[in-house]
mmCIF file of C-alpha atoms and ligand atoms in Angstrom:
data_model
loop_
_atom_site.group_PDB
_atom_site.id
_atom_site.type_symbol
_atom_site.label_atom_id
_atom_site.label_comp_id
_atom_site.label_asym_id
_atom_site.label_seq_id
_atom_site.Cartn_x
_atom_site.Cartn_y
_atom_site.Cartn_z
ATOM 1 C CA UNK A 1 5.661 31.482 42.984
ATOM 2 C CA UNK A 2 3.471 32.027 46.023
ATOM 3 C CA UNK A 3 3.981 29.711 48.958
ATOM 4 C CA UNK A 4 0.720 27.936 48.411
ATOM 5 C CA UNK A 5 1.555 27.024 44.861
ATOM 6 C CA UNK A 6 5.037 25.935 45.922
ATOM 7 C CA UNK A 7 3.469 23.425 48.296
ATOM 8 C CA UNK A 8 1.105 22.302 45.610
ATOM 9 C CA UNK A 9 4.043 21.985 43.263
ATOM 10 C CA UNK A 10 5.895 19.729 45.706
ATOM 11 C CA UNK A 11 2.730 17.746 46.366
ATOM 12 C CA UNK A 12 2.467 17.051 42.685
ATOM 13 C CA UNK A 13 6.072 16.198 41.954
ATOM 14 C CA UNK A 14 6.262 13.978 45.023
ATOM 15 C CA UNK A 15 2.947 12.389 44.139
ATOM 16 C CA UNK A 16 1.240 12.908 47.492
ATOM 17 C CA UNK A 17 -2.417 12.066 47.578
ATOM 18 C CA UNK A 18 -5.100 12.744 50.114
ATOM 19 C CA UNK A 19 -5.144 12.224 53.072
ATOM 20 C CA UNK A 20 -1.478 13.217 52.854
ATOM 21 C CA UNK A 21 -0.716 16.828 51.951
ATOM 22 C CA UNK A 22 2.302 19.075 51.879
ATOM 23 C CA UNK A 23 1.927 21.632 54.623
ATOM 24 C CA UNK A 24 5.128 23.578 54.412
ATOM 25 C CA UNK A 25 8.388 23.802 52.518
ATOM 26 C CA UNK A 26 11.439 24.994 54.430
ATOM 27 C CA UNK A 27 14.692 25.729 52.660
ATOM 28 C CA UNK A 28 17.933 25.867 54.604
ATOM 29 C CA UNK A 29 20.458 27.695 52.446
ATOM 30 C CA UNK A 30 23.361 26.933 54.764
ATOM 31 C CA UNK A 31 23.017 23.158 54.762
ATOM 32 C CA UNK A 32 21.465 23.227 51.269
ATOM 33 C CA UNK A 33 18.487 21.240 52.430
ATOM 34 C CA UNK A 34 14.822 21.403 51.566
ATOM 35 C CA UNK A 35 12.440 20.088 54.202
ATOM 36 C CA UNK A 36 9.007 19.067 52.992
ATOM 37 C CA UNK A 37 6.575 18.932 55.900
ATOM 38 C CA UNK A 38 3.755 16.518 55.176
ATOM 39 C CA UNK A 39 0.580 16.252 57.248
ATOM 40 C CA UNK A 40 -2.078 13.602 57.509
ATOM 41 C CA UNK A 41 -5.607 14.973 57.122
ATOM 42 C CA UNK A 42 -7.308 13.568 60.159
ATOM 43 C CA UNK A 43 -10.804 14.230 58.888
ATOM 44 C CA UNK A 44 -10.157 10.954 57.059
ATOM 45 C CA UNK A 45 -10.874 8.357 59.662
ATOM 46 C CA UNK A 46 -7.848 6.062 59.758
ATOM 47 C CA UNK A 47 -8.075 2.314 59.537
ATOM 48 C CA UNK A 48 -6.118 -0.531 61.054
ATOM 49 C CA UNK A 49 -3.516 -1.561 58.468
ATOM 50 C CA UNK A 50 -4.047 -5.227 59.329
ATOM 51 C CA UNK A 51 -7.829 -5.733 59.421
ATOM 52 C CA UNK A 52 -8.965 -2.530 57.698
ATOM 53 C CA UNK A 53 -11.459 -1.657 60.430
ATOM 54 C CA UNK A 54 -11.710 2.009 61.506
ATOM 55 C CA UNK A 55 -9.378 2.736 64.398
ATOM 56 C CA UNK A 56 -8.809 5.927 66.392
ATOM 57 C CA UNK A 57 -5.481 7.748 66.285
ATOM 58 C CA UNK A 58 -3.346 6.776 69.257
ATOM 59 C CA UNK A 59 -0.358 9.104 68.796
ATOM 60 C CA UNK A 60 1.957 10.571 66.177
ATOM 61 C CA UNK A 61 5.594 9.753 65.566
ATOM 62 C CA UNK A 62 7.909 12.306 64.006
ATOM 63 C CA UNK A 63 9.651 10.646 61.054
ATOM 64 C CA UNK A 64 12.005 11.705 58.269
ATOM 65 C CA UNK A 65 12.784 10.238 54.872
ATOM 66 C CA UNK A 66 15.420 11.300 52.487
ATOM 67 C CA UNK A 67 14.154 11.848 48.955
ATOM 68 C CA UNK A 68 15.917 12.547 45.648
ATOM 69 C CA UNK A 69 17.707 15.894 45.713
ATOM 70 C CA UNK A 70 15.851 18.853 44.285
ATOM 71 C CA UNK A 71 18.048 21.437 42.530
ATOM 72 C CA UNK A 72 21.173 20.348 44.387
ATOM 73 C CA UNK A 73 19.419 20.505 47.737
ATOM 74 C CA UNK A 74 19.190 17.425 49.876
ATOM 75 C CA UNK A 75 15.441 16.883 50.144
ATOM 76 C CA UNK A 76 13.951 15.579 53.371
ATOM 77 C CA UNK A 77 10.341 14.653 53.876
ATOM 78 C CA UNK A 78 9.100 15.062 57.427
ATOM 79 C CA UNK A 79 5.836 14.005 58.951
ATOM 80 C CA UNK A 80 4.143 13.241 62.214
ATOM 81 C CA UNK A 81 2.874 9.831 61.205
ATOM 82 C CA UNK A 82 -0.247 8.748 63.065
ATOM 83 C CA UNK A 83 -0.386 5.426 64.834
ATOM 84 C CA UNK A 84 -3.817 3.925 65.243
ATOM 85 C CA UNK A 85 -5.068 1.738 68.028
ATOM 86 C CA UNK A 86 -7.030 -1.252 66.839
ATOM 87 C CA UNK A 87 -8.976 -3.146 69.471
ATOM 88 C CA UNK A 88 -7.729 -6.369 67.972
ATOM 89 C CA UNK A 89 -4.261 -5.606 66.585
ATOM 90 C CA UNK A 90 -2.958 -2.986 68.978
ATOM 91 C CA UNK A 91 -1.006 0.167 68.116
ATOM 92 C CA UNK A 92 0.126 0.340 64.497
ATOM 93 C CA UNK A 93 1.480 2.972 62.152
ATOM 94 C CA UNK A 94 -0.768 3.925 59.218
ATOM 95 C CA UNK A 95 0.713 2.857 55.885
ATOM 96 C CA UNK A 96 2.957 5.393 54.164
ATOM 97 C CA UNK A 97 2.653 5.374 50.403
ATOM 98 C CA UNK A 98 6.085 6.842 49.650
ATOM 99 C CA UNK A 99 8.332 4.557 51.654
ATOM 100 C CA UNK A 100 8.744 1.040 52.951
ATOM 101 C CA UNK A 101 7.821 0.474 56.584
ATOM 102 C CA UNK A 102 11.195 0.777 58.204
ATOM 103 C CA UNK A 103 13.133 2.661 55.582
ATOM 104 C CA UNK A 104 14.521 6.133 56.054
ATOM 105 C CA UNK A 105 14.405 6.713 52.299
ATOM 106 C CA UNK A 106 11.556 7.242 49.884
ATOM 107 C CA UNK A 107 10.827 4.449 47.423
ATOM 108 C CA UNK A 108 11.660 6.847 44.612
ATOM 109 C CA UNK A 109 15.146 7.386 46.038
ATOM 110 C CA UNK A 110 15.576 3.641 46.566
ATOM 111 C CA UNK A 111 14.523 3.077 42.964
ATOM 112 C CA UNK A 112 17.220 5.446 41.716
ATOM 113 C CA UNK A 113 19.835 3.844 43.934
ATOM 114 C CA UNK A 114 18.900 0.425 42.534
ATOM 115 C CA UNK A 115 19.016 1.748 38.983
ATOM 116 C CA UNK A 116 22.599 2.861 39.555
ATOM 117 C CA UNK A 117 23.482 -0.370 41.339
ATOM 118 C CA UNK A 118 22.786 -2.152 38.056
ATOM 119 C CA UNK A 119 25.752 -0.293 36.574
ATOM 120 C CA UNK A 120 28.121 0.521 39.410
ATOM 121 C CA UNK A 121 29.560 -0.871 42.607
ATOM 122 C CA UNK A 122 28.017 -0.294 46.025
ATOM 123 C CA UNK A 123 30.867 2.039 46.993
ATOM 124 C CA UNK A 124 30.494 4.116 43.813
ATOM 125 C CA UNK A 125 26.747 4.453 44.357
ATOM 126 C CA UNK A 126 27.303 5.272 48.031
ATOM 127 C CA UNK A 127 29.580 8.180 47.216
ATOM 128 C CA UNK A 128 27.278 9.382 44.442
ATOM 129 C CA UNK A 129 24.297 9.584 46.799
ATOM 130 C CA UNK A 130 26.330 10.646 49.824
ATOM 131 C CA UNK A 131 25.332 7.536 51.759
ATOM 132 C CA UNK A 132 27.311 4.943 53.676
ATOM 133 C CA UNK A 133 28.198 1.597 52.134
ATOM 134 C CA UNK A 134 25.910 -0.227 54.575
ATOM 135 C CA UNK A 135 22.954 1.965 53.747
ATOM 136 C CA UNK A 136 23.265 1.309 50.018
ATOM 137 C CA UNK A 137 23.703 -2.412 50.699
ATOM 138 C CA UNK A 138 20.556 -2.256 52.860
ATOM 139 C CA UNK A 139 18.578 -0.669 50.011
ATOM 140 C CA UNK A 140 19.743 -3.412 47.684
ATOM 141 C CA UNK A 141 18.827 -6.059 50.227
ATOM 142 C CA UNK A 142 15.307 -4.688 50.729
ATOM 143 C CA UNK A 143 14.757 -4.592 46.971
ATOM 144 C CA UNK A 144 15.889 -8.224 46.654
ATOM 145 C CA UNK A 145 13.653 -9.315 49.520
ATOM 146 C CA UNK A 146 10.664 -7.571 47.927
ATOM 147 C CA UNK A 147 11.463 -9.371 44.681
ATOM 148 C CA UNK A 148 11.814 -12.736 46.406
ATOM 149 C CA UNK A 149 8.471 -12.307 48.148
ATOM 150 C CA UNK A 150 6.743 -11.603 44.870
ATOM 151 C CA UNK A 151 8.449 -14.332 42.907
ATOM 152 C CA UNK A 152 6.186 -17.111 41.774
ATOM 153 C CA UNK A 153 7.177 -20.748 42.070
ATOM 154 C CA UNK A 154 9.181 -21.755 39.035
ATOM 155 C CA UNK A 155 8.989 -25.065 37.189
ATOM 156 C CA UNK A 156 12.469 -25.173 35.749
ATOM 157 C CA UNK A 157 13.253 -27.752 33.068
ATOM 158 C CA UNK A 158 17.011 -27.627 33.259
ATOM 159 C CA UNK A 159 18.831 -26.410 36.309
ATOM 160 C CA UNK A 160 22.514 -25.970 36.950
ATOM 161 C CA UNK A 161 24.326 -26.076 40.257
ATOM 162 C CA UNK A 162 27.575 -24.201 40.133
ATOM 163 C CA UNK A 163 30.019 -23.622 42.944
ATOM 164 C CA UNK A 164 31.802 -20.306 43.004
ATOM 165 C CA UNK A 165 34.409 -18.923 45.368
ATOM 166 C CA UNK A 166 33.291 -15.789 47.106
ATOM 167 C CA UNK A 167 36.233 -14.232 48.816
ATOM 168 C CA UNK A 168 39.274 -16.166 49.779
ATOM 169 C CA UNK A 169 40.210 -19.192 47.808
ATOM 170 C CA UNK A 170 38.503 -22.400 48.832
ATOM 171 C CA UNK A 171 35.473 -20.651 50.290
ATOM 172 C CA UNK A 172 32.491 -21.460 48.159
ATOM 173 C CA UNK A 173 28.828 -20.805 47.693
ATOM 174 C CA UNK A 174 26.567 -22.805 45.387
ATOM 175 C CA UNK A 175 24.543 -20.985 42.785
ATOM 176 C CA UNK A 176 21.360 -22.664 41.548
ATOM 177 C CA UNK A 177 20.441 -21.627 38.038
ATOM 178 C CA UNK A 178 17.362 -21.914 35.908
ATOM 179 C CA UNK A 179 19.144 -22.528 32.627
ATOM 180 C CA UNK A 180 16.148 -21.905 30.383
ATOM 181 C CA UNK A 181 15.197 -18.577 31.937
ATOM 182 C CA UNK A 182 18.759 -17.371 32.493
ATOM 183 C CA UNK A 183 18.111 -16.620 36.131
ATOM 184 C CA UNK A 184 19.598 -17.511 39.471
ATOM 185 C CA UNK A 185 17.020 -19.335 41.590
ATOM 186 C CA UNK A 186 19.037 -19.215 44.783
ATOM 187 C CA UNK A 187 22.487 -19.038 46.318
ATOM 188 C CA UNK A 188 23.410 -21.544 49.032
ATOM 189 C CA UNK A 189 25.955 -20.811 51.713
ATOM 190 C CA UNK A 190 28.415 -23.622 50.939
ATOM 191 C CA UNK A 191 28.763 -26.633 48.666
ATOM 192 C CA UNK A 192 28.000 -29.469 51.042
ATOM 193 C CA UNK A 193 25.549 -32.318 50.503
ATOM 194 C CA UNK A 194 23.571 -31.281 53.554
ATOM 195 C CA UNK A 195 22.977 -27.696 52.449
ATOM 196 C CA UNK A 196 21.795 -28.753 49.011
ATOM 197 C CA UNK A 197 19.697 -31.565 50.485
ATOM 198 C CA UNK A 198 18.019 -29.133 52.926
ATOM 199 C CA UNK A 199 17.366 -26.705 50.084
ATOM 200 C CA UNK A 200 15.661 -29.345 47.943
ATOM 201 C CA UNK A 201 13.577 -30.473 50.931
ATOM 202 C CA UNK A 202 12.461 -26.984 51.959
ATOM 203 C CA UNK A 203 11.826 -25.918 48.409
ATOM 204 C CA UNK A 204 9.538 -22.952 47.806
ATOM 205 C CA UNK A 205 11.341 -21.331 44.895
ATOM 206 C CA UNK A 206 10.644 -24.170 42.504
ATOM 207 C CA UNK A 207 8.529 -27.334 42.264
ATOM 208 C CA UNK A 208 10.457 -29.723 40.040
ATOM 209 C CA UNK A 209 7.537 -31.127 38.095
ATOM 210 C CA UNK A 210 9.092 -30.535 34.694
ATOM 211 C CA UNK A 211 12.708 -31.132 35.565
ATOM 212 C CA UNK A 212 14.738 -32.781 32.814
ATOM 213 C CA UNK A 213 18.330 -32.204 33.824
ATOM 214 C CA UNK A 214 20.603 -30.961 36.581
ATOM 215 C CA UNK A 215 24.028 -29.903 35.368
ATOM 216 C CA UNK A 216 26.850 -29.805 37.830
ATOM 217 C CA UNK A 217 30.457 -30.559 38.461
ATOM 218 C CA UNK A 218 31.618 -34.107 39.158
ATOM 219 C CA UNK A 219 31.188 -33.415 42.832
ATOM 220 C CA UNK A 220 30.014 -36.227 45.126
ATOM 221 C CA UNK A 221 28.302 -33.941 47.640
ATOM 222 C CA UNK A 222 25.922 -32.587 44.988
ATOM 223 C CA UNK A 223 25.366 -36.019 43.465
ATOM 224 C CA UNK A 224 24.451 -37.381 46.883
ATOM 225 C CA UNK A 225 21.928 -34.602 47.555
ATOM 226 C CA UNK A 226 20.280 -35.041 44.146
ATOM 227 C CA UNK A 227 20.065 -38.804 44.611
ATOM 228 C CA UNK A 228 18.397 -38.297 47.990
ATOM 229 C CA UNK A 229 15.715 -36.074 46.477
ATOM 230 C CA UNK A 230 14.937 -37.351 42.997
ATOM 231 C CA UNK A 231 13.921 -40.695 41.668
ATOM 232 C CA UNK A 232 15.950 -41.547 38.588
ATOM 233 C CA UNK A 233 18.660 -39.114 39.648
ATOM 234 C CA UNK A 234 21.202 -40.965 37.554
ATOM 235 C CA UNK A 235 19.444 -39.979 34.357
ATOM 236 C CA UNK A 236 18.873 -36.370 35.518
ATOM 237 C CA UNK A 237 22.442 -35.588 36.467
ATOM 238 C CA UNK A 238 24.557 -34.064 33.749
ATOM 239 C CA UNK A 239 28.278 -33.308 33.877
ATOM 240 C CA UNK A 240 28.461 -30.584 31.311
ATOM 241 C CA UNK A 241 31.348 -29.669 29.057
ATOM 242 C CA UNK A 242 31.982 -26.480 30.990
ATOM 243 C CA UNK A 243 32.878 -28.300 34.182
ATOM 244 C CA UNK A 244 34.824 -31.054 32.410
ATOM 245 C CA UNK A 245 36.802 -28.382 30.532
ATOM 246 C CA UNK A 246 37.570 -26.624 33.825
ATOM 247 C CA UNK A 247 39.201 -29.774 35.208
ATOM 248 C CA UNK A 248 41.198 -30.337 32.023
ATOM 249 C CA UNK A 249 42.310 -26.700 31.977
ATOM 250 C CA UNK A 250 43.530 -26.890 35.543
ATOM 251 C CA UNK A 251 45.508 -30.009 34.694
ATOM 252 C CA UNK A 252 47.050 -28.403 31.587
ATOM 253 C CA UNK A 253 48.053 -25.425 33.702
ATOM 254 C CA UNK A 254 49.749 -27.679 36.230
ATOM 255 C CA UNK A 255 51.653 -29.469 33.490
ATOM 256 C CA UNK A 256 52.776 -26.124 32.028
ATOM 257 C CA UNK A 257 53.902 -24.706 35.375
ATOM 258 C CA UNK A 258 55.972 -27.796 36.161
ATOM 259 C CA UNK A 259 57.508 -28.095 32.717
ATOM 260 C CA UNK A 260 58.343 -24.389 32.713
ATOM 261 C CA UNK A 261 60.212 -24.735 36.003
ATOM 262 C CA UNK A 262 62.120 -27.754 34.680
ATOM 263 C CA UNK A 263 63.113 -25.981 31.465
ATOM 264 C CA UNK A 264 64.279 -22.921 33.356
ATOM 265 C CA UNK A 265 66.351 -25.083 35.654
ATOM 266 C CA UNK A 266 67.889 -27.032 32.792
ATOM 267 C CA UNK A 267 68.453 -24.317 30.190
ATOM 268 C CA UNK A 268 67.964 -21.032 31.999
ATOM 269 C CA UNK A 269 65.279 -20.257 29.423
ATOM 270 C CA UNK A 270 61.853 -21.647 28.533
ATOM 271 C CA UNK A 271 59.611 -21.528 25.454
ATOM 272 C CA UNK A 272 56.708 -21.533 27.884
ATOM 273 C CA UNK A 273 57.425 -18.088 29.352
ATOM 274 C CA UNK A 274 54.355 -15.885 29.186
ATOM 275 C CA UNK A 275 52.164 -18.516 27.537
ATOM 276 C CA UNK A 276 49.934 -19.462 30.478
ATOM 277 C CA UNK A 277 46.676 -18.095 29.055
ATOM 278 C CA UNK A 278 47.339 -19.289 25.499
ATOM 279 C CA UNK A 279 47.065 -22.894 26.647
ATOM 280 C CA UNK A 280 43.820 -22.208 28.521
ATOM 281 C CA UNK A 281 41.928 -20.888 25.515
ATOM 282 C CA UNK A 282 39.924 -23.410 23.586
ATOM 283 C CA UNK A 283 40.255 -23.501 19.817
ATOM 284 C CA UNK A 284 36.571 -24.197 19.203
ATOM 285 C CA UNK A 285 35.833 -20.769 20.685
ATOM 286 C CA UNK A 286 38.485 -18.708 18.909
ATOM 287 C CA UNK A 287 40.147 -18.176 15.563
ATOM 288 C CA UNK A 288 43.637 -19.674 15.552
ATOM 289 C CA UNK A 289 44.589 -17.786 12.386
ATOM 290 C CA UNK A 290 44.519 -14.287 13.856
ATOM 291 C CA UNK A 291 46.406 -12.239 16.446
ATOM 292 C CA UNK A 292 49.121 -14.050 18.408
ATOM 293 C CA UNK A 293 47.560 -17.375 17.675
ATOM 294 C CA UNK A 294 49.720 -18.464 14.687
ATOM 295 C CA UNK A 295 52.854 -18.074 16.832
ATOM 296 C CA UNK A 296 51.217 -20.046 19.611
ATOM 297 C CA UNK A 297 50.185 -22.783 17.186
ATOM 298 C CA UNK A 298 53.853 -23.195 16.196
ATOM 299 C CA UNK A 299 54.685 -23.603 19.882
ATOM 300 C CA UNK A 300 51.839 -26.092 20.278
ATOM 301 C CA UNK A 301 53.447 -28.324 17.614
ATOM 302 C CA UNK A 302 56.681 -28.655 19.582
ATOM 303 C CA UNK A 303 57.417 -31.803 21.500
ATOM 304 C CA UNK A 304 56.448 -30.414 24.894
ATOM 305 C CA UNK A 305 54.499 -32.177 27.618
ATOM 306 C CA UNK A 306 52.355 -29.073 27.865
ATOM 307 C CA UNK A 307 51.533 -29.277 24.164
ATOM 308 C CA UNK A 308 50.532 -32.917 24.489
ATOM 309 C CA UNK A 309 48.322 -32.151 27.481
ATOM 310 C CA UNK A 310 46.817 -29.246 25.536
ATOM 311 C CA UNK A 311 45.991 -31.516 22.584
ATOM 312 C CA UNK A 312 44.132 -33.855 24.943
ATOM 313 C CA UNK A 313 42.126 -30.939 26.288
ATOM 314 C CA UNK A 314 41.384 -29.636 22.784
ATOM 315 C CA UNK A 315 40.210 -33.061 21.678
ATOM 316 C CA UNK A 316 37.887 -33.410 24.672
ATOM 317 C CA UNK A 317 36.300 -30.080 23.734
ATOM 318 C CA UNK A 318 35.196 -31.617 20.431
ATOM 319 C CA UNK A 319 33.541 -34.685 21.920
ATOM 320 C CA UNK A 320 30.171 -33.261 22.895
ATOM 321 C CA UNK A 321 28.023 -33.130 19.787
ATOM 322 C CA UNK A 322 27.088 -36.617 18.748
ATOM 323 C CA UNK A 323 23.932 -37.988 17.242
ATOM 324 C CA UNK A 324 24.724 -41.602 18.035
ATOM 325 C CA UNK A 325 25.472 -42.721 21.531
ATOM 326 C CA UNK A 326 27.731 -45.573 20.381
ATOM 327 C CA UNK A 327 29.926 -43.154 18.471
ATOM 328 C CA UNK A 328 30.173 -40.898 21.515
ATOM 329 C CA UNK A 329 31.164 -43.814 23.738
ATOM 330 C CA UNK A 330 33.783 -45.004 21.214
ATOM 331 C CA UNK A 331 35.402 -41.561 20.856
ATOM 332 C CA UNK A 332 35.578 -40.922 24.595
ATOM 333 C CA UNK A 333 37.064 -44.396 25.123
ATOM 334 C CA UNK A 334 39.748 -43.580 22.566
ATOM 335 C CA UNK A 335 40.507 -40.336 24.365
ATOM 336 C CA UNK A 336 40.666 -42.044 27.753
ATOM 337 C CA UNK A 337 43.084 -44.623 26.322
ATOM 338 C CA UNK A 338 45.269 -41.838 24.981
ATOM 339 C CA UNK A 339 45.222 -40.077 28.361
ATOM 340 C CA UNK A 340 46.141 -43.221 30.289
ATOM 341 C CA UNK A 341 49.137 -43.812 28.000
ATOM 342 C CA UNK A 342 50.252 -40.161 28.122
ATOM 343 C CA UNK A 343 52.415 -40.542 31.256
ATOM 344 C CA UNK A 344 51.354 -37.019 32.236
ATOM 345 C CA UNK A 345 50.235 -37.304 35.827
ATOM 346 C CA UNK A 346 47.725 -34.402 36.119
ATOM 347 C CA UNK A 347 46.024 -35.513 32.890
ATOM 348 C CA UNK A 348 45.863 -39.135 34.033
ATOM 349 C CA UNK A 349 44.126 -37.972 37.185
ATOM 350 C CA UNK A 350 41.435 -36.113 35.260
ATOM 351 C CA UNK A 351 41.150 -39.088 32.898
ATOM 352 C CA UNK A 352 40.310 -41.332 35.850
ATOM 353 C CA UNK A 353 37.734 -38.832 37.025
ATOM 354 C CA UNK A 354 36.109 -38.687 33.583
ATOM 355 C CA UNK A 355 36.076 -42.473 33.430
ATOM 356 C CA UNK A 356 34.260 -42.910 36.719
ATOM 357 C CA UNK A 357 31.744 -40.145 36.053
ATOM 358 C CA UNK A 358 31.276 -40.963 32.394
ATOM 359 C CA UNK A 359 27.581 -41.856 32.873
ATOM 360 C CA UNK A 360 26.831 -38.171 33.567
ATOM 361 C CA UNK A 361 28.947 -36.983 30.633
ATOM 362 C CA UNK A 362 26.963 -39.302 28.395
ATOM 363 C CA UNK A 363 23.741 -37.811 29.823
ATOM 364 C CA UNK A 364 25.010 -34.367 28.848
ATOM 365 C CA UNK A 365 25.643 -35.549 25.306
ATOM 366 C CA UNK A 366 22.260 -37.291 25.070
ATOM 367 C CA UNK A 367 20.314 -34.345 26.509
ATOM 368 C CA UNK A 368 22.398 -31.865 24.488
ATOM 369 C CA UNK A 369 22.846 -29.863 27.688
ATOM 370 C CA UNK A 370 23.912 -26.379 26.777
ATOM 371 C CA UNK A 371 26.649 -24.782 28.797
ATOM 372 C CA UNK A 372 26.344 -21.262 27.412
ATOM 373 C CA UNK A 373 24.274 -20.046 30.335
ATOM 374 C CA UNK A 374 26.599 -21.537 32.948
ATOM 375 C CA UNK A 375 29.564 -19.839 31.372
ATOM 376 C CA UNK A 376 27.962 -16.445 30.964
ATOM 377 C CA UNK A 377 26.540 -16.553 34.481
ATOM 378 C CA UNK A 378 29.915 -17.474 35.879
ATOM 379 C CA UNK A 379 31.609 -14.547 34.159
ATOM 380 C CA UNK A 380 28.777 -12.260 35.294
ATOM 381 C CA UNK A 381 29.317 -13.343 38.888
ATOM 382 C CA UNK A 382 33.089 -12.846 38.550
ATOM 383 C CA UNK A 383 32.358 -9.336 37.249
ATOM 384 C CA UNK A 384 30.238 -8.317 40.248
ATOM 385 C CA UNK A 385 32.874 -9.819 42.517
ATOM 386 C CA UNK A 386 35.554 -7.676 40.909
ATOM 387 C CA UNK A 387 33.282 -4.639 41.016
ATOM 388 C CA UNK A 388 32.769 -5.129 44.747
ATOM 389 C CA UNK A 389 36.449 -5.968 45.385
ATOM 390 C CA UNK A 390 35.230 -9.076 47.187
ATOM 391 C CA UNK A 391 32.340 -9.526 49.572
ATOM 392 C CA UNK A 392 32.576 -9.447 53.322
ATOM 393 C CA UNK A 393 30.208 -12.329 53.826
ATOM 394 C CA UNK A 394 28.082 -14.892 52.079
ATOM 395 C CA UNK A 395 24.814 -13.118 52.830
ATOM 396 C CA UNK A 396 25.965 -9.979 50.977
ATOM 397 C CA UNK A 397 27.284 -12.056 48.099
ATOM 398 C CA UNK A 398 23.946 -13.856 47.822
ATOM 399 C CA UNK A 399 22.070 -10.548 47.787
ATOM 400 C CA UNK A 400 24.260 -9.130 45.031
ATOM 401 C CA UNK A 401 23.911 -12.247 42.864
ATOM 402 C CA UNK A 402 20.126 -12.281 43.255
ATOM 403 C CA UNK A 403 19.967 -8.542 42.618
ATOM 404 C CA UNK A 404 21.784 -8.819 39.301
ATOM 405 C CA UNK A 405 20.783 -12.258 38.087
ATOM 406 C CA UNK A 406 17.667 -13.299 40.038
ATOM 407 C CA UNK A 407 15.296 -11.978 37.365
ATOM 408 C CA UNK A 408 13.422 -10.325 40.246
ATOM 409 C CA UNK A 409 10.764 -7.674 40.136
ATOM 410 C CA UNK A 410 12.376 -5.280 42.580
ATOM 411 C CA UNK A 411 9.089 -3.617 43.406
ATOM 412 C CA UNK A 412 9.341 -0.215 41.784
HETATM 413 ZN ZN1 ZN B 501 -7.012 -4.437 63.286
#
């Protein structure tokens, strides 16, 4: 291949178009690098990138961008990029079609990095592309910001607000979900009333013209913020089965842990050993006839406090699909009576909570609020958290959630 056709070849595979042209290709065998020198044809009179008026070239800045490797050679694009001087807008760099303004990577390389980030952790992608962790995180962040800029205002019908811990225990962010589109609208830095209130007030992501429901946990801070921003908040707010089940599960787990300790102390042995997760599964979601389940079901019939607490939880899981409101109210009242007589302290506590927030549970039943999206989103978020081995800060966590679940057009 003659040199001229090699340059043409690179021009074509890199997609350069006039006035940009490949001037020279330099291969460094020692460092295994290919340098593609690109020039700007100055017979094309440049324009101001802001107003589009012709503007003379002021100077040139030497710049480099890393591109995808070619044949195992690190490929670097180099160019003296002209800066024009506009009488109105001052000195500005002409637009570069292959890279974002301040990036040191071509868009094509950033696209590949983002493609891999869909499947692998930031550290895995960093080592694959021989980049630092921060650089890969920066590429992800730019892609998310491009997507956010392009995103149109949504009119969600059913939103969910879900708090999720991001690093240490008891440090939370709030994830706002569009439940019908399966996307994350935004991630807020904590779970306080003020943060949510400010978000509703400064809203650009969504108008709430078609809003029918807001599902959330029985959490006064969120309730307060919704009430401050929506008329008829009390009929919008929904305490879905997912959050109610979480509270009941936590209580069952407490009962089990305590009873296990007592049995060990008394008898030196306990039927509850190694059964933690069996009690947390919900029968409506699994088949009790297969696997280890028959053995567990025998245990669940024993006269244990844990088994009684578990039966309460299992019953609550069945009280969500009613056609008639009166029937729903009657069944929940029966359950609450059972709980209050149970003499099991953690369950009684949740029972009181359910009683005082029952209006929102009834809304969930009436609106047939689905919890499938909340659950799948929550496990998706847990997965990216595990993949990243935790996030250093809330900003990074927000970026990763929006990258994976924001439904964004990342601009490639
Ligand atoms: Zn201008």
